[in-house]
Amino acid sequence: MKNLLGALVLFLAFSMNASAQEKFRKVDEKVEAKTNLEALSQVIQLDAKLSQDLIGLFEYKYRTLNENLSAERKAELTRIIELKLRATLTPDQMLSIEKKEGLLKKLTN
């Protein structure tokens, strides 16, 4: 009886884990990075070098998000992406991004 109960518990645990993993959806990082860059280019002027750097940053973001991170790791990734954006862009460019409602959140999350 104990073996049957143990087997049932293990079965339920694995089936719950499998269904939780099915809900996670991976994205194509190159497509999503290009979408982020297009949204950003509508607000600020980007040169070729800056565009290339930002595409790399956004691809990194989506490649990392495709790893199905915990909430804490996602929050840390958001913070890191925002810090890298602030380090890459000028204060005036960041001000323009912050004025556009929801853009900074889209770029960092």
Short mmCIF file of N, CA and C in Angstrom, two decimals:
data_model
loop_
_atom_site.label_atom_id
_atom_site.label_comp_id
_atom_site.label_asym_id
_atom_site.label_seq_id
_atom_site.Cartn_x
_atom_site.Cartn_y
_atom_site.Cartn_z
N MET A 1 0.82 -1.19 0.00
CA MET A 1 0.00 0.00 0.00
C MET A 1 0.88 1.26 0.00
N LYS A 2 1.96 1.23 0.80
CA LYS A 2 2.87 2.39 0.83
C LYS A 2 3.51 2.61 -0.53
N ASN A 3 3.87 1.52 -1.20
CA ASN A 3 4.49 1.65 -2.52
C ASN A 3 3.51 2.25 -3.52
N LEU A 4 2.25 1.84 -3.44
CA LEU A 4 1.24 2.37 -4.34
C LEU A 4 1.04 3.86 -4.11
N LEU A 5 0.97 4.25 -2.85
CA LEU A 5 0.81 5.67 -2.50
C LEU A 5 2.03 6.47 -2.94
N GLY A 6 3.23 5.92 -2.72
CA GLY A 6 4.45 6.60 -3.16
C GLY A 6 4.50 6.77 -4.66
N ALA A 7 4.09 5.74 -5.38
CA ALA A 7 4.08 5.81 -6.84
C ALA A 7 3.08 6.85 -7.32
N LEU A 8 1.93 6.92 -6.66
CA LEU A 8 0.91 7.91 -7.04
C LEU A 8 1.42 9.34 -6.81
N VAL A 9 2.08 9.56 -5.68
CA VAL A 9 2.64 10.89 -5.37
C VAL A 9 3.69 11.27 -6.41
N LEU A 10 4.58 10.36 -6.74
CA LEU A 10 5.60 10.64 -7.75
C LEU A 10 4.98 10.92 -9.11
N PHE A 11 3.97 10.15 -9.47
CA PHE A 11 3.30 10.37 -10.75
C PHE A 11 2.69 11.76 -10.81
N LEU A 12 1.99 12.15 -9.75
CA LEU A 12 1.38 13.48 -9.71
C LEU A 12 2.42 14.59 -9.74
N ALA A 13 3.51 14.40 -9.03
CA ALA A 13 4.57 15.42 -9.02
C ALA A 13 5.17 15.61 -10.40
N PHE A 14 5.44 14.51 -11.10
CA PHE A 14 6.03 14.63 -12.43
C PHE A 14 5.03 15.18 -13.44
N SER A 15 3.77 14.81 -13.32
CA SER A 15 2.79 15.32 -14.28
C SER A 15 2.54 16.81 -14.07
N MET A 16 2.57 17.28 -12.82
CA MET A 16 2.42 18.71 -12.55
C MET A 16 3.61 19.48 -13.09
N ASN A 17 4.80 18.95 -12.91
CA ASN A 17 6.01 19.57 -13.41
C ASN A 17 5.98 19.65 -14.93
N ALA A 18 5.54 18.59 -15.57
CA ALA A 18 5.49 18.56 -17.03
C ALA A 18 4.48 19.56 -17.55
N SER A 19 3.34 19.68 -16.92
CA SER A 19 2.34 20.63 -17.39
C SER A 19 2.79 22.07 -17.17
N ALA A 20 3.54 22.33 -16.10
CA ALA A 20 4.06 23.67 -15.87
C ALA A 20 5.07 24.04 -16.93
N GLN A 21 5.87 23.10 -17.39
CA GLN A 21 6.86 23.38 -18.41
C GLN A 21 6.20 23.59 -19.77
N GLU A 22 5.05 22.98 -20.02
CA GLU A 22 4.37 23.14 -21.29
C GLU A 22 3.82 24.55 -21.45
N LYS A 23 3.48 25.22 -20.34
CA LYS A 23 2.91 26.56 -20.41
C LYS A 23 3.95 27.60 -20.81
N PHE A 24 5.21 27.32 -20.56
CA PHE A 24 6.29 28.25 -20.91
C PHE A 24 6.48 28.23 -22.42
N ARG A 25 6.54 29.41 -23.02
CA ARG A 25 6.67 29.53 -24.46
C ARG A 25 7.96 30.25 -24.80
N LYS A 26 8.80 29.59 -25.57
CA LYS A 26 10.05 30.21 -26.02
C LYS A 26 9.75 31.12 -27.20
N VAL A 27 10.58 32.15 -27.34
CA VAL A 27 10.41 33.10 -28.44
C VAL A 27 11.69 33.11 -29.28
N ASP A 28 11.57 33.60 -30.49
CA ASP A 28 12.73 33.76 -31.37
C ASP A 28 13.43 35.05 -30.97
N GLU A 29 14.61 34.93 -30.38
CA GLU A 29 15.29 36.11 -29.83
C GLU A 29 15.65 37.14 -30.89
N LYS A 30 15.96 36.72 -32.11
CA LYS A 30 16.33 37.67 -33.16
C LYS A 30 15.12 38.51 -33.58
N VAL A 31 13.96 37.88 -33.71
CA VAL A 31 12.74 38.60 -34.10
C VAL A 31 12.33 39.57 -33.00
N GLU A 32 12.33 39.10 -31.76
CA GLU A 32 11.93 39.95 -30.64
C GLU A 32 12.92 41.09 -30.43
N ALA A 33 14.21 40.84 -30.61
CA ALA A 33 15.22 41.89 -30.47
C ALA A 33 15.01 42.96 -31.53
N LYS A 34 14.71 42.53 -32.74
CA LYS A 34 14.46 43.49 -33.83
C LYS A 34 13.21 44.33 -33.53
N THR A 35 12.19 43.71 -32.94
CA THR A 35 10.97 44.43 -32.56
C THR A 35 11.29 45.50 -31.51
N ASN A 36 12.10 45.14 -30.52
CA ASN A 36 12.51 46.10 -29.50
C ASN A 36 13.29 47.26 -30.12
N LEU A 37 14.19 46.95 -31.03
CA LEU A 37 15.00 47.99 -31.66
C LEU A 37 14.12 48.93 -32.51
N GLU A 38 13.15 48.37 -33.20
CA GLU A 38 12.24 49.20 -34.00
C GLU A 38 11.43 50.13 -33.11
N ALA A 39 10.95 49.63 -31.98
CA ALA A 39 10.20 50.47 -31.05
C ALA A 39 11.08 51.58 -30.49
N LEU A 40 12.33 51.25 -30.22
CA LEU A 40 13.27 52.24 -29.71
C LEU A 40 13.62 53.28 -30.77
N SER A 41 13.79 52.83 -32.00
CA SER A 41 14.17 53.76 -33.07
C SER A 41 13.06 54.74 -33.43
N GLN A 42 11.84 54.45 -33.03
CA GLN A 42 10.75 55.40 -33.25
C GLN A 42 10.81 56.57 -32.27
N VAL A 43 11.56 56.41 -31.20
CA VAL A 43 11.64 57.44 -30.17
C VAL A 43 12.97 58.20 -30.22
N ILE A 44 14.06 57.48 -30.47
CA ILE A 44 15.37 58.14 -30.51
C ILE A 44 16.10 57.79 -31.80
N GLN A 45 17.06 58.63 -32.16
CA GLN A 45 17.88 58.42 -33.35
C GLN A 45 18.99 57.43 -33.01
N LEU A 46 19.12 56.39 -33.83
CA LEU A 46 20.15 55.37 -33.61
C LEU A 46 21.10 55.32 -34.79
N ASP A 47 22.41 55.30 -34.51
CA ASP A 47 23.36 55.08 -35.59
C ASP A 47 23.63 53.58 -35.72
N ALA A 48 24.43 53.19 -36.70
CA ALA A 48 24.65 51.77 -36.99
C ALA A 48 25.34 51.06 -35.82
N LYS A 49 26.34 51.68 -35.22
CA LYS A 49 27.07 51.05 -34.11
C LYS A 49 26.16 50.85 -32.90
N LEU A 50 25.39 51.88 -32.57
CA LEU A 50 24.48 51.80 -31.43
C LEU A 50 23.40 50.75 -31.68
N SER A 51 22.90 50.70 -32.90
CA SER A 51 21.89 49.69 -33.25
C SER A 51 22.44 48.28 -33.07
N GLN A 52 23.66 48.08 -33.52
CA GLN A 52 24.29 46.76 -33.40
C GLN A 52 24.47 46.37 -31.93
N ASP A 53 24.90 47.33 -31.11
CA ASP A 53 25.09 47.06 -29.68
C ASP A 53 23.76 46.73 -29.00
N LEU A 54 22.72 47.48 -29.35
CA LEU A 54 21.42 47.26 -28.72
C LEU A 54 20.78 45.95 -29.19
N ILE A 55 20.97 45.60 -30.45
CA ILE A 55 20.46 44.30 -30.93
C ILE A 55 21.10 43.18 -30.12
N GLY A 56 22.39 43.28 -29.86
CA GLY A 56 23.08 42.28 -29.05
C GLY A 56 22.51 42.21 -27.64
N LEU A 57 22.22 43.36 -27.06
CA LEU A 57 21.66 43.41 -25.71
C LEU A 57 20.27 42.78 -25.68
N PHE A 58 19.43 43.12 -26.66
CA PHE A 58 18.08 42.58 -26.68
C PHE A 58 18.07 41.08 -26.99
N GLU A 59 18.99 40.62 -27.84
CA GLU A 59 19.09 39.18 -28.09
C GLU A 59 19.52 38.45 -26.82
N TYR A 60 20.44 39.02 -26.09
CA TYR A 60 20.86 38.45 -24.80
C TYR A 60 19.66 38.35 -23.87
N LYS A 61 18.86 39.41 -23.83
CA LYS A 61 17.68 39.43 -22.95
C LYS A 61 16.74 38.27 -23.29
N TYR A 62 16.40 38.12 -24.55
CA TYR A 62 15.45 37.07 -24.94
C TYR A 62 16.06 35.68 -24.85
N ARG A 63 17.35 35.55 -25.11
CA ARG A 63 18.01 34.26 -24.96
C ARG A 63 17.96 33.83 -23.49
N THR A 64 18.17 34.77 -22.59
CA THR A 64 18.12 34.48 -21.16
C THR A 64 16.68 34.19 -20.71
N LEU A 65 15.72 34.95 -21.22
CA LEU A 65 14.32 34.70 -20.86
C LEU A 65 13.83 33.35 -21.37
N ASN A 66 14.42 32.85 -22.44
CA ASN A 66 14.04 31.54 -22.97
C ASN A 66 14.44 30.40 -22.04
N GLU A 67 15.19 30.70 -21.00
CA GLU A 67 15.61 29.68 -20.04
C GLU A 67 14.58 29.44 -18.95
N ASN A 68 13.40 30.07 -19.04
CA ASN A 68 12.31 29.88 -18.07
C ASN A 68 12.79 30.21 -16.66
N LEU A 69 13.10 31.48 -16.44
CA LEU A 69 13.67 31.96 -15.19
C LEU A 69 12.64 32.07 -14.08
N SER A 70 13.12 32.05 -12.85
CA SER A 70 12.26 32.31 -11.70
C SER A 70 11.94 33.81 -11.67
N ALA A 71 10.98 34.18 -10.85
CA ALA A 71 10.58 35.59 -10.75
C ALA A 71 11.75 36.47 -10.28
N GLU A 72 12.56 35.94 -9.37
CA GLU A 72 13.69 36.72 -8.86
C GLU A 72 14.73 36.95 -9.96
N ARG A 73 15.00 35.92 -10.74
CA ARG A 73 15.99 36.06 -11.81
C ARG A 73 15.47 36.98 -12.92
N LYS A 74 14.17 36.94 -13.19
CA LYS A 74 13.59 37.85 -14.18
C LYS A 74 13.72 39.30 -13.70
N ALA A 75 13.46 39.53 -12.42
CA ALA A 75 13.60 40.89 -11.87
C ALA A 75 15.04 41.36 -11.96
N GLU A 76 15.98 40.48 -11.69
CA GLU A 76 17.40 40.83 -11.78
C GLU A 76 17.79 41.11 -13.24
N LEU A 77 17.28 40.31 -14.16
CA LEU A 77 17.56 40.54 -15.59
C LEU A 77 17.00 41.89 -16.03
N THR A 78 15.80 42.22 -15.59
CA THR A 78 15.20 43.52 -15.91
C THR A 78 16.08 44.66 -15.41
N ARG A 79 16.57 44.52 -14.19
CA ARG A 79 17.43 45.56 -13.62
C ARG A 79 18.73 45.70 -14.41
N ILE A 80 19.31 44.57 -14.79
CA ILE A 80 20.56 44.58 -15.55
C ILE A 80 20.36 45.22 -16.93
N ILE A 81 19.28 44.86 -17.60
CA ILE A 81 19.01 45.42 -18.93
C ILE A 81 18.82 46.93 -18.82
N GLU A 82 18.08 47.38 -17.81
CA GLU A 82 17.88 48.82 -17.65
C GLU A 82 19.20 49.54 -17.37
N LEU A 83 20.05 48.96 -16.52
CA LEU A 83 21.35 49.57 -16.24
C LEU A 83 22.22 49.64 -17.49
N LYS A 84 22.19 48.60 -18.31
CA LYS A 84 22.98 48.60 -19.55
C LYS A 84 22.44 49.63 -20.53
N LEU A 85 21.12 49.77 -20.60
CA LEU A 85 20.54 50.81 -21.46
C LEU A 85 20.99 52.19 -21.00
N ARG A 86 20.92 52.43 -19.69
CA ARG A 86 21.31 53.73 -19.16
C ARG A 86 22.80 54.01 -19.38
N ALA A 87 23.62 52.97 -19.37
CA ALA A 87 25.05 53.15 -19.60
C ALA A 87 25.35 53.39 -21.08
N THR A 88 24.53 52.84 -21.95
CA THR A 88 24.77 52.94 -23.39
C THR A 88 24.22 54.23 -23.98
N LEU A 89 23.05 54.64 -23.52
CA LEU A 89 22.37 55.81 -24.09
C LEU A 89 22.69 57.07 -23.30
N THR A 90 22.51 58.21 -23.94
CA THR A 90 22.72 59.49 -23.27
C THR A 90 21.54 59.78 -22.33
N PRO A 91 21.73 60.68 -21.36
CA PRO A 91 20.61 61.04 -20.48
C PRO A 91 19.40 61.60 -21.25
N ASP A 92 19.65 62.37 -22.32
CA ASP A 92 18.55 62.90 -23.11
C ASP A 92 17.77 61.78 -23.81
N GLN A 93 18.49 60.79 -24.31
CA GLN A 93 17.83 59.66 -24.96
C GLN A 93 17.01 58.87 -23.94
N MET A 94 17.56 58.67 -22.74
CA MET A 94 16.81 57.95 -21.70
C MET A 94 15.57 58.73 -21.29
N LEU A 95 15.67 60.04 -21.25
CA LEU A 95 14.53 60.87 -20.91
C LEU A 95 13.42 60.70 -21.96
N SER A 96 13.81 60.65 -23.22
CA SER A 96 12.83 60.44 -24.29
C SER A 96 12.16 59.08 -24.16
N ILE A 97 12.91 58.07 -23.79
CA ILE A 97 12.36 56.72 -23.60
C ILE A 97 11.38 56.70 -22.43
N GLU A 98 11.77 57.35 -21.34
CA GLU A 98 10.91 57.38 -20.16
C GLU A 98 9.62 58.15 -20.40
N LYS A 99 9.66 59.15 -21.28
CA LYS A 99 8.46 59.92 -21.59
C LYS A 99 7.45 59.09 -22.39
N LYS A 100 7.94 58.17 -23.19
CA LYS A 100 7.06 57.31 -24.00
C LYS A 100 6.50 56.22 -23.08
N GLU A 101 5.22 56.29 -22.82
CA GLU A 101 4.58 55.39 -21.85
C GLU A 101 4.74 53.92 -22.22
N GLY A 102 5.28 53.14 -21.30
CA GLY A 102 5.40 51.70 -21.47
C GLY A 102 6.61 51.25 -22.25
N LEU A 103 7.35 52.14 -22.87
CA LEU A 103 8.48 51.74 -23.71
C LEU A 103 9.62 51.15 -22.88
N LEU A 104 9.98 51.80 -21.78
CA LEU A 104 11.07 51.29 -20.96
C LEU A 104 10.73 49.90 -20.42
N LYS A 105 9.49 49.72 -20.01
CA LYS A 105 9.07 48.40 -19.52
C LYS A 105 9.16 47.36 -20.63
N LYS A 106 8.75 47.73 -21.83
CA LYS A 106 8.82 46.80 -22.96
C LYS A 106 10.28 46.42 -23.27
N LEU A 107 11.16 47.39 -23.19
CA LEU A 107 12.56 47.14 -23.51
C LEU A 107 13.27 46.32 -22.45
N THR A 108 12.85 46.45 -21.19
CA THR A 108 13.56 45.78 -20.11
C THR A 108 12.93 44.45 -19.69
N ASN A 109 11.65 44.26 -19.93
CA ASN A 109 10.97 43.02 -19.50
C ASN A 109 10.84 42.02 -20.62
#
